[in-house]
Short mmCIF file of C-alpha atoms in Angstrom, two decimals:
data_model
loop_
_atom_site.label_atom_id
_atom_site.label_comp_id
_atom_site.label_asym_id
_atom_site.label_seq_id
_atom_site.Cartn_x
_atom_site.Cartn_y
_atom_site.Cartn_z
CA MET A 24 74.93 51.39 -19.52
CA THR A 25 73.12 49.26 -22.97
CA LEU A 26 73.75 45.51 -22.02
CA SER A 27 74.87 43.27 -24.20
CA TRP A 28 72.12 41.93 -26.42
CA LYS A 29 72.72 38.38 -25.33
CA THR A 30 71.76 39.65 -21.45
CA GLY A 31 68.90 42.57 -22.94
CA GLY A 32 67.62 39.99 -25.76
CA LEU A 33 66.62 37.61 -22.59
CA ALA A 34 65.32 40.10 -19.88
CA LEU A 35 62.87 41.30 -22.71
CA GLY A 36 62.08 37.22 -23.87
CA LEU A 37 61.30 36.85 -19.92
CA VAL A 38 58.81 39.56 -19.33
CA PHE A 39 57.11 39.25 -22.26
CA PHE A 40 56.96 35.03 -21.18
CA LEU A 41 55.19 36.48 -17.26
CA ALA A 42 53.20 38.61 -18.56
CA VAL A 43 51.56 35.24 -20.07
CA LEU A 44 52.66 33.59 -17.64
CA LEU A 45 51.22 35.49 -14.83
CA VAL A 46 48.29 38.02 -17.01
CA LYS A 47 47.87 38.20 -20.40
CA PRO A 48 50.07 39.87 -23.57
CA ILE A 49 51.93 43.24 -23.37
CA GLY A 50 50.75 45.64 -25.97
CA VAL A 51 50.95 49.71 -24.98
CA SER A 52 48.86 51.93 -27.28
CA THR A 53 45.37 50.66 -26.93
CA GLN A 54 46.41 53.57 -23.61
CA PHE A 55 46.71 55.78 -26.00
CA VAL A 56 43.27 55.87 -26.31
CA ILE A 57 42.41 55.28 -22.68
CA LEU A 58 44.13 58.45 -21.87
CA ASP A 59 42.35 60.40 -24.49
CA GLY A 60 39.12 59.11 -23.43
CA ILE A 61 39.52 59.68 -19.57
CA LEU A 62 40.92 63.34 -20.58
CA TRP A 63 37.56 64.37 -23.04
CA ASP A 64 35.27 62.90 -20.17
CA GLY A 65 36.45 64.89 -17.96
CA LEU A 66 35.59 68.20 -20.42
CA ASN A 67 32.63 66.52 -21.17
CA PRO A 68 30.70 63.71 -19.28
CA GLU A 69 28.40 62.26 -21.57
CA VAL A 70 31.35 60.43 -23.38
CA VAL A 71 30.83 58.20 -21.48
CA THR A 72 28.00 56.88 -19.40
CA GLN A 73 27.40 53.63 -18.12
CA THR A 74 24.19 51.26 -19.22
CA ASP A 75 22.89 48.64 -17.41
CA ASP A 76 25.10 45.71 -18.33
CA GLY A 77 28.41 47.78 -18.56
CA TYR A 78 30.34 51.16 -20.20
CA THR A 79 29.51 52.99 -23.94
CA SER A 80 29.80 55.64 -26.12
CA THR A 81 29.11 59.14 -27.92
CA ASN A 82 32.36 58.06 -29.94
CA ALA A 83 32.03 54.71 -31.55
CA TYR A 84 35.77 53.62 -31.21
CA LEU A 85 35.16 54.08 -26.74
CA ALA A 86 32.00 51.87 -27.53
CA LYS A 87 33.10 49.54 -30.00
CA SER A 88 33.63 44.96 -28.43
CA GLY A 89 30.83 46.21 -25.85
CA GLY A 90 31.69 49.44 -24.64
CA LYS A 91 35.16 48.02 -23.41
CA TYR A 92 37.23 50.84 -23.90
CA ALA A 93 34.58 52.74 -22.62
CA LYS A 94 35.17 50.97 -19.32
CA SER A 95 38.36 51.28 -19.15
CA VAL A 96 38.47 55.52 -19.58
CA ALA A 97 35.53 55.32 -16.43
CA ASN A 98 38.10 52.95 -14.54
CA PRO A 99 41.57 54.05 -15.40
CA MET A 100 42.63 52.13 -12.19
CA ASN A 101 42.25 48.95 -14.60
CA TYR A 102 46.17 46.16 -15.30
CA SER A 103 46.22 47.75 -18.76
CA PHE A 104 46.65 51.07 -18.11
CA ILE A 105 48.64 50.93 -14.80
CA PHE A 106 50.95 48.57 -16.76
CA VAL A 107 51.52 51.77 -18.72
CA LEU A 108 52.11 54.01 -15.39
CA ALA A 109 54.47 51.33 -14.19
CA MET A 110 56.34 51.09 -17.29
CA MET A 111 57.45 54.49 -16.51
CA LEU A 112 58.23 54.16 -13.20
CA GLY A 113 60.53 51.71 -14.41
CA ALA A 114 62.31 53.66 -16.95
CA GLY A 115 62.59 56.42 -15.36
CA VAL A 116 64.30 54.43 -12.24
CA SER A 117 66.35 52.48 -14.17
CA SER A 118 67.43 55.64 -15.71
CA TYR A 119 67.98 57.90 -12.96
CA LEU A 120 69.89 54.67 -11.73
CA ARG A 121 72.47 54.69 -14.67
CA LYS A 122 73.34 58.54 -15.10
CA GLY A 123 70.47 59.76 -16.97
CA VAL A 124 70.32 60.79 -19.96
CA SER A 125 73.13 63.27 -20.83
CA ALA A 126 72.12 67.33 -21.32
CA GLU A 127 72.98 67.33 -25.13
CA GLU A 128 71.01 63.74 -25.60
CA ARG A 129 67.77 65.10 -23.68
CA THR A 130 66.35 67.93 -26.92
CA MET A 131 67.86 65.30 -29.45
CA PRO A 132 69.35 62.56 -30.14
CA ASN A 133 72.95 62.69 -31.99
CA LEU A 134 71.76 60.23 -34.86
CA TRP A 135 68.88 63.88 -35.32
CA ARG A 136 72.15 66.71 -34.54
CA ALA A 137 74.50 64.69 -36.70
CA ASN A 138 71.64 64.70 -39.70
CA PHE A 139 69.89 67.92 -39.60
CA GLY A 140 71.55 70.22 -36.98
CA ASP A 141 70.91 71.41 -33.04
CA GLY A 142 67.66 73.21 -33.87
CA VAL A 143 64.36 72.11 -31.14
CA THR A 144 62.31 72.85 -33.28
CA LYS A 145 62.87 71.12 -35.89
CA ARG A 146 63.33 67.78 -33.96
CA TYR A 147 60.20 68.31 -31.42
CA LEU A 148 58.22 69.11 -34.60
CA VAL A 149 58.98 65.59 -36.32
CA ALA A 150 58.90 64.10 -32.84
CA PHE A 151 55.61 65.67 -32.52
CA LEU A 152 54.40 64.62 -35.99
CA GLY A 153 55.57 60.88 -35.57
CA GLY A 154 53.73 60.43 -32.77
CA PHE A 155 50.67 61.97 -34.14
CA ILE A 156 51.61 59.33 -37.19
CA VAL A 157 52.64 55.83 -34.97
CA LEU A 158 49.75 56.15 -33.32
CA TYR A 159 47.47 57.32 -36.07
CA GLY A 160 48.71 53.99 -37.70
CA ALA A 161 48.75 51.96 -33.96
CA ARG A 162 45.41 52.38 -33.62
CA LEU A 163 44.74 51.17 -37.85
CA ALA A 164 46.28 47.87 -37.06
CA GLY A 165 45.08 47.75 -33.78
CA GLY A 166 48.40 47.03 -31.88
CA CYS A 167 52.33 48.23 -31.44
CA THR A 168 55.72 47.12 -31.58
CA SER A 169 54.82 45.57 -27.71
CA GLY A 170 51.87 43.76 -29.03
CA HIS A 171 51.54 43.35 -33.02
CA MET A 172 55.39 42.35 -33.12
CA MET A 173 56.59 40.82 -30.23
CA SER A 174 53.32 39.27 -27.90
CA GLY A 175 52.03 38.89 -32.11
CA MET A 176 55.08 37.06 -33.34
CA MET A 177 56.29 35.30 -30.16
CA GLN A 178 52.34 34.14 -30.06
CA THR A 179 52.55 32.67 -33.50
CA ALA A 180 49.44 35.08 -34.79
CA LEU A 181 49.01 35.83 -38.00
CA SER A 182 48.30 39.28 -37.73
CA GLY A 183 52.08 40.29 -35.95
CA TYR A 184 53.46 38.88 -39.07
CA ILE A 185 52.35 40.95 -41.15
CA PHE A 186 52.40 44.11 -38.89
CA ALA A 187 56.00 43.72 -38.64
CA ALA A 188 56.02 43.15 -42.72
CA GLY A 189 54.94 46.21 -43.37
CA ALA A 190 56.68 48.11 -40.46
CA PHE A 191 59.54 47.60 -41.74
CA ALA A 192 59.25 47.94 -45.02
CA ALA A 193 58.24 51.22 -44.81
CA ALA A 194 60.84 52.08 -41.15
CA ILE A 195 63.90 50.73 -42.97
CA PRO A 196 63.33 52.56 -46.95
CA THR A 197 62.75 56.35 -44.04
CA ALA A 198 65.84 55.62 -42.81
CA LEU A 199 68.43 54.56 -44.81
CA ILE A 200 67.02 58.19 -46.92
CA LEU A 201 66.47 60.56 -43.16
CA PHE A 202 69.85 59.09 -42.00
CA LYS A 203 73.15 59.31 -43.72
CA SER A 204 75.35 60.21 -41.29
CA GLU A 205 76.28 58.07 -38.56
CA GLY A 206 76.90 60.52 -35.83
CA MET B 2 43.93 44.19 -6.27
CA THR B 3 46.19 40.98 -7.10
CA GLY B 4 46.32 42.39 -11.62
CA ILE B 5 47.13 46.07 -9.83
CA LEU B 6 50.11 44.88 -8.03
CA LEU B 7 50.97 42.16 -11.33
CA ALA B 8 50.49 45.26 -14.34
CA ILE B 9 52.74 47.85 -11.97
CA VAL B 10 55.78 44.83 -10.68
CA ILE B 11 55.42 43.43 -14.42
CA GLY B 12 54.27 47.51 -16.30
CA ALA B 13 58.19 48.51 -14.01
CA ALA B 14 60.65 45.71 -15.22
CA PHE B 15 58.95 45.88 -18.84
CA GLY B 16 59.86 49.47 -18.73
CA ALA B 17 63.62 48.96 -17.07
CA VAL B 18 64.38 46.00 -19.50
CA LEU B 19 63.73 49.46 -22.46
CA ASP B 20 65.83 51.47 -21.09
CA ARG B 21 68.40 49.02 -20.55
CA VAL B 22 69.24 47.17 -23.33
CA GLY B 23 68.96 50.69 -25.10
CA ALA B 24 64.92 50.36 -26.82
CA THR B 25 64.92 53.84 -25.17
CA ASN B 26 67.15 55.34 -27.16
CA PRO B 27 66.73 57.03 -30.52
CA ASN B 28 69.77 57.58 -31.43
CA LEU B 29 69.78 52.91 -31.42
CA ILE B 30 66.13 52.19 -33.05
CA GLY B 31 67.75 55.27 -35.92
CA LYS B 32 70.65 52.73 -36.25
CA MET B 33 68.76 49.61 -36.15
CA LEU B 34 66.66 50.51 -39.26
CA ASN B 35 69.32 52.19 -41.38
CA LEU B 36 71.08 48.96 -40.84
CA THR B 37 74.89 50.18 -39.16
CA ASN B 38 73.46 48.77 -36.31
CA LEU B 39 71.64 45.32 -35.48
CA HIS B 40 72.09 45.68 -31.67
CA LEU B 41 68.41 46.02 -31.09
CA MET B 42 67.43 43.48 -33.87
CA LYS B 43 69.75 40.88 -32.65
CA ALA B 44 68.00 42.00 -28.77
CA ILE B 45 64.79 42.11 -30.56
CA LEU B 46 64.69 38.41 -32.30
CA LEU B 47 66.24 36.57 -29.43
CA ALA B 48 63.00 38.27 -27.07
CA ILE B 49 60.68 37.18 -29.01
CA GLY B 50 62.20 33.44 -29.75
CA THR B 51 61.90 33.25 -25.87
CA GLY B 52 59.04 34.14 -24.69
CA SER B 53 58.03 32.33 -27.92
CA VAL B 54 59.69 28.85 -26.35
CA LEU B 55 58.73 29.41 -23.24
CA MET B 56 55.64 30.20 -24.14
CA PHE B 57 54.86 26.95 -26.11
CA ALA B 58 57.40 24.42 -23.75
CA GLY B 59 54.87 25.80 -20.77
CA GLN B 60 51.68 25.02 -22.33
CA MET B 61 52.63 21.53 -23.89
CA LEU B 62 53.77 20.74 -19.67
CA GLY B 63 50.53 22.28 -18.77
CA LEU B 64 51.97 25.06 -17.18
CA VAL B 65 51.26 28.34 -18.87
CA GLU B 66 47.34 28.72 -19.33
CA VAL B 67 46.43 28.75 -23.78
CA GLY B 68 43.58 31.24 -22.67
CA HIS B 69 45.87 33.84 -21.93
CA MET B 70 47.03 33.81 -25.35
CA SER B 71 45.67 36.91 -26.65
CA VAL B 72 45.53 36.59 -30.95
CA LYS B 73 45.10 40.16 -32.81
CA THR B 74 42.79 39.96 -35.44
CA ALA B 75 44.39 40.02 -39.57
CA TYR B 76 43.34 42.25 -41.51
CA VAL B 77 44.67 45.29 -45.07
CA GLY B 78 44.46 48.58 -42.59
CA VAL B 79 47.29 45.90 -40.50
CA PHE B 80 49.31 46.24 -43.38
CA ILE B 81 48.30 49.73 -43.64
CA GLY B 82 48.80 50.90 -40.55
CA GLY B 83 52.39 49.74 -40.14
CA LEU B 84 53.58 51.34 -43.39
CA MET B 85 52.35 54.25 -41.42
CA LEU B 86 52.97 53.70 -37.78
CA GLY B 87 57.03 52.38 -39.77
CA VAL B 88 57.44 56.08 -41.58
CA GLY B 89 56.45 57.87 -37.85
CA TRP B 90 58.78 55.14 -35.73
CA ALA B 91 62.02 55.75 -37.77
CA ALA B 92 62.12 59.71 -38.08
CA SER B 93 60.93 60.05 -34.44
CA GLY B 94 63.13 57.33 -33.25
CA PHE B 95 60.32 55.99 -31.19
CA CYS B 96 57.55 54.32 -31.08
CA PRO B 97 54.59 54.03 -28.70
CA GLY B 98 55.38 51.75 -25.44
CA THR B 99 59.32 53.67 -26.01
CA GLY B 100 58.39 56.61 -26.49
CA VAL B 101 56.29 56.76 -23.58
CA ALA B 102 59.79 54.87 -21.14
CA ALA B 103 62.61 56.84 -23.16
CA ALA B 104 59.69 60.26 -21.31
CA ALA B 105 60.14 58.91 -19.05
CA SER B 106 64.45 58.02 -18.48
CA GLY B 107 64.68 62.46 -19.35
CA ARG B 108 64.60 62.95 -23.33
CA ARG B 109 61.78 66.14 -23.92
CA ASP B 110 61.27 64.73 -28.17
CA ALA B 111 59.44 62.67 -26.47
CA LEU B 112 57.51 63.77 -24.57
CA MET B 113 56.15 66.16 -28.23
CA PHE B 114 56.08 62.48 -29.04
CA ILE B 115 53.93 61.20 -26.64
CA ALA B 116 51.65 64.81 -26.92
CA GLY B 117 51.32 64.41 -30.79
CA GLY B 118 51.29 60.34 -30.42
CA LEU B 119 47.84 61.59 -28.08
CA LEU B 120 46.02 63.56 -31.07
CA GLY B 121 47.45 61.12 -33.44
CA ALA B 122 45.01 58.67 -31.54
CA ALA B 123 41.88 61.07 -31.04
CA ALA B 124 41.83 61.68 -35.54
CA TYR B 125 41.92 57.92 -35.09
CA MET B 126 39.19 57.79 -32.77
CA ALA B 127 37.37 61.16 -34.37
CA THR B 128 37.76 59.16 -38.22
CA TYR B 129 37.47 54.80 -37.27
CA PRO B 130 33.96 54.97 -38.69
CA MET B 131 35.14 55.68 -42.00
CA TRP B 132 38.00 52.67 -41.96
CA LYS B 133 35.17 50.34 -40.28
CA ALA B 134 32.40 51.48 -42.85
CA SER B 135 35.23 50.22 -45.60
CA GLY B 136 35.56 46.62 -44.52
CA LEU B 137 39.94 46.91 -44.82
CA LEU B 138 39.05 46.84 -40.60
CA SER B 139 37.36 42.63 -41.36
CA GLY B 140 39.17 39.63 -41.10
CA LYS B 141 40.18 36.89 -38.27
CA ALA B 142 41.91 35.85 -35.70
CA LEU B 143 44.57 33.35 -36.75
CA THR B 144 47.30 31.11 -35.74
CA LEU B 145 50.25 30.23 -38.25
CA GLY B 146 49.61 26.84 -36.50
CA ALA B 147 46.60 25.09 -34.81
CA VAL B 148 47.23 25.23 -31.38
CA PRO B 149 45.79 22.95 -28.37
CA GLY B 150 43.17 24.27 -25.95
CA ALA B 151 42.86 28.06 -27.30
CA LYS B 152 39.78 29.66 -28.59
CA TYR B 153 41.35 30.78 -33.09
CA ASP B 154 42.26 29.44 -36.12
CA ALA B 155 44.62 28.44 -37.70
CA LEU B 156 46.40 29.20 -41.13
CA PHE B 157 47.69 26.15 -41.60
CA PRO B 158 44.80 23.78 -39.58
CA SER B 159 47.23 20.67 -39.31
CA LEU B 160 50.08 22.57 -38.22
CA PRO B 161 50.49 21.78 -34.82
CA GLY B 162 51.06 25.45 -33.44
CA ASP B 163 52.52 24.61 -30.20
CA ILE B 164 55.56 22.64 -32.01
CA VAL B 165 55.37 25.77 -34.86
CA GLY B 166 55.50 28.09 -32.03
CA ILE B 167 58.35 25.83 -30.58
CA VAL B 168 60.48 25.35 -33.53
CA LEU B 169 59.76 29.02 -35.32
CA GLY B 170 61.02 30.16 -32.02
CA ALA B 171 64.43 29.47 -31.80
CA ALA B 172 65.02 30.28 -35.08
CA PHE B 173 63.83 33.56 -33.90
CA ILE B 174 67.47 32.93 -31.68
CA ALA B 175 69.28 31.37 -34.16
CA VAL B 176 68.31 34.61 -36.46
CA ALA B 177 69.89 36.51 -33.62
CA PHE B 178 72.90 35.14 -33.28
CA ALA B 179 73.61 34.69 -37.35
CA LEU B 180 72.72 38.76 -37.87
CA PRO B 181 76.41 40.36 -38.44
CA SER B 182 76.43 43.54 -36.62
CA ARG B 183 75.80 46.04 -38.76
CA LEU B 184 75.05 45.48 -42.67
CA ASP B 185 75.88 47.61 -44.97
CA LEU B 186 74.33 48.74 -48.46
CA GLY B 187 77.24 51.82 -49.03
CA GLY B 188 80.68 51.84 -48.61
CA GLN B 189 79.96 55.81 -47.62
CA LYS B 190 78.96 54.52 -44.52
CA ALA B 191 81.35 51.67 -43.33
CA THR B 192 83.75 54.83 -43.32
CA ALA B 193 82.10 56.79 -41.74
CA THR B 194 82.71 55.88 -38.04
#
């Protein structure tokens, strides 16, 4: 069951407002870097190291801005990382309570099936490659749909508008080309 | 400890609302982006508008701390990164937040999206020095108007940033209501349902 756009949009707006009222604006894509850092540091403990006044890393990206990402890698129990884990909990419970996603939808959306058939390998490959460029692009941009588009435009940030212009300028033509059948 | 508790409460609320508004459903993302069902677009515009009006009105009343704002830097790479994200978003039907939430809702293709995302983020970590050296990452964190008490410069310093935020917020809400539920660019789609 999907909420109406009015109820759903209002609820979503309230969550973004509560976040900035109580803590800070919502953002997600940085946590992909933090999880990468945690896994990498687990394999090679020399990647993130403690210094006199904080943390640093052999990786220039983790070490940037005074090692703030390195610090989060060293301390996974921080606000932003727990936030994303809690998001999964919230979405999982919500999905369970609405009787979840149908068996057919679990592997691919109907819109995909209507346009490209029901080959699972093809869908998984595109989802994987999609994830790759989404996160590469989000890290290049310094944020994603949550941090730049929603939180950014809500704060009248110029960067949010630039990001949204780029994202929709690419996403709409891509979807028009890929999804000609409505399913 | 309060911080972790807030992370759990706000994070769980965010995940649940993303799920209930349909943002974890790649069908609705695809149909928003091919302009055949703008349900999610209207919800997103209403959300941004609501958040903006509440935050800036709260600041003017002294109820919301201006220091909680976090404005990101504007640079050329923001646009390039936005283009890249747009292609992957449309093809997969997921963005970072909704992908994570969709995987939790039981979608297996979203797990593949997350795996690709972790590799993409790692690839950026490896190539970051190149982007840094290109100069495409340098810029400034700017708000549109000057927000009283905020540490950010304004694109239009003569405009009061809090009023700008409320006016734009109201505009987002108005567009959310004005937008039709679908935009048909071709006749073929109109008969497909």
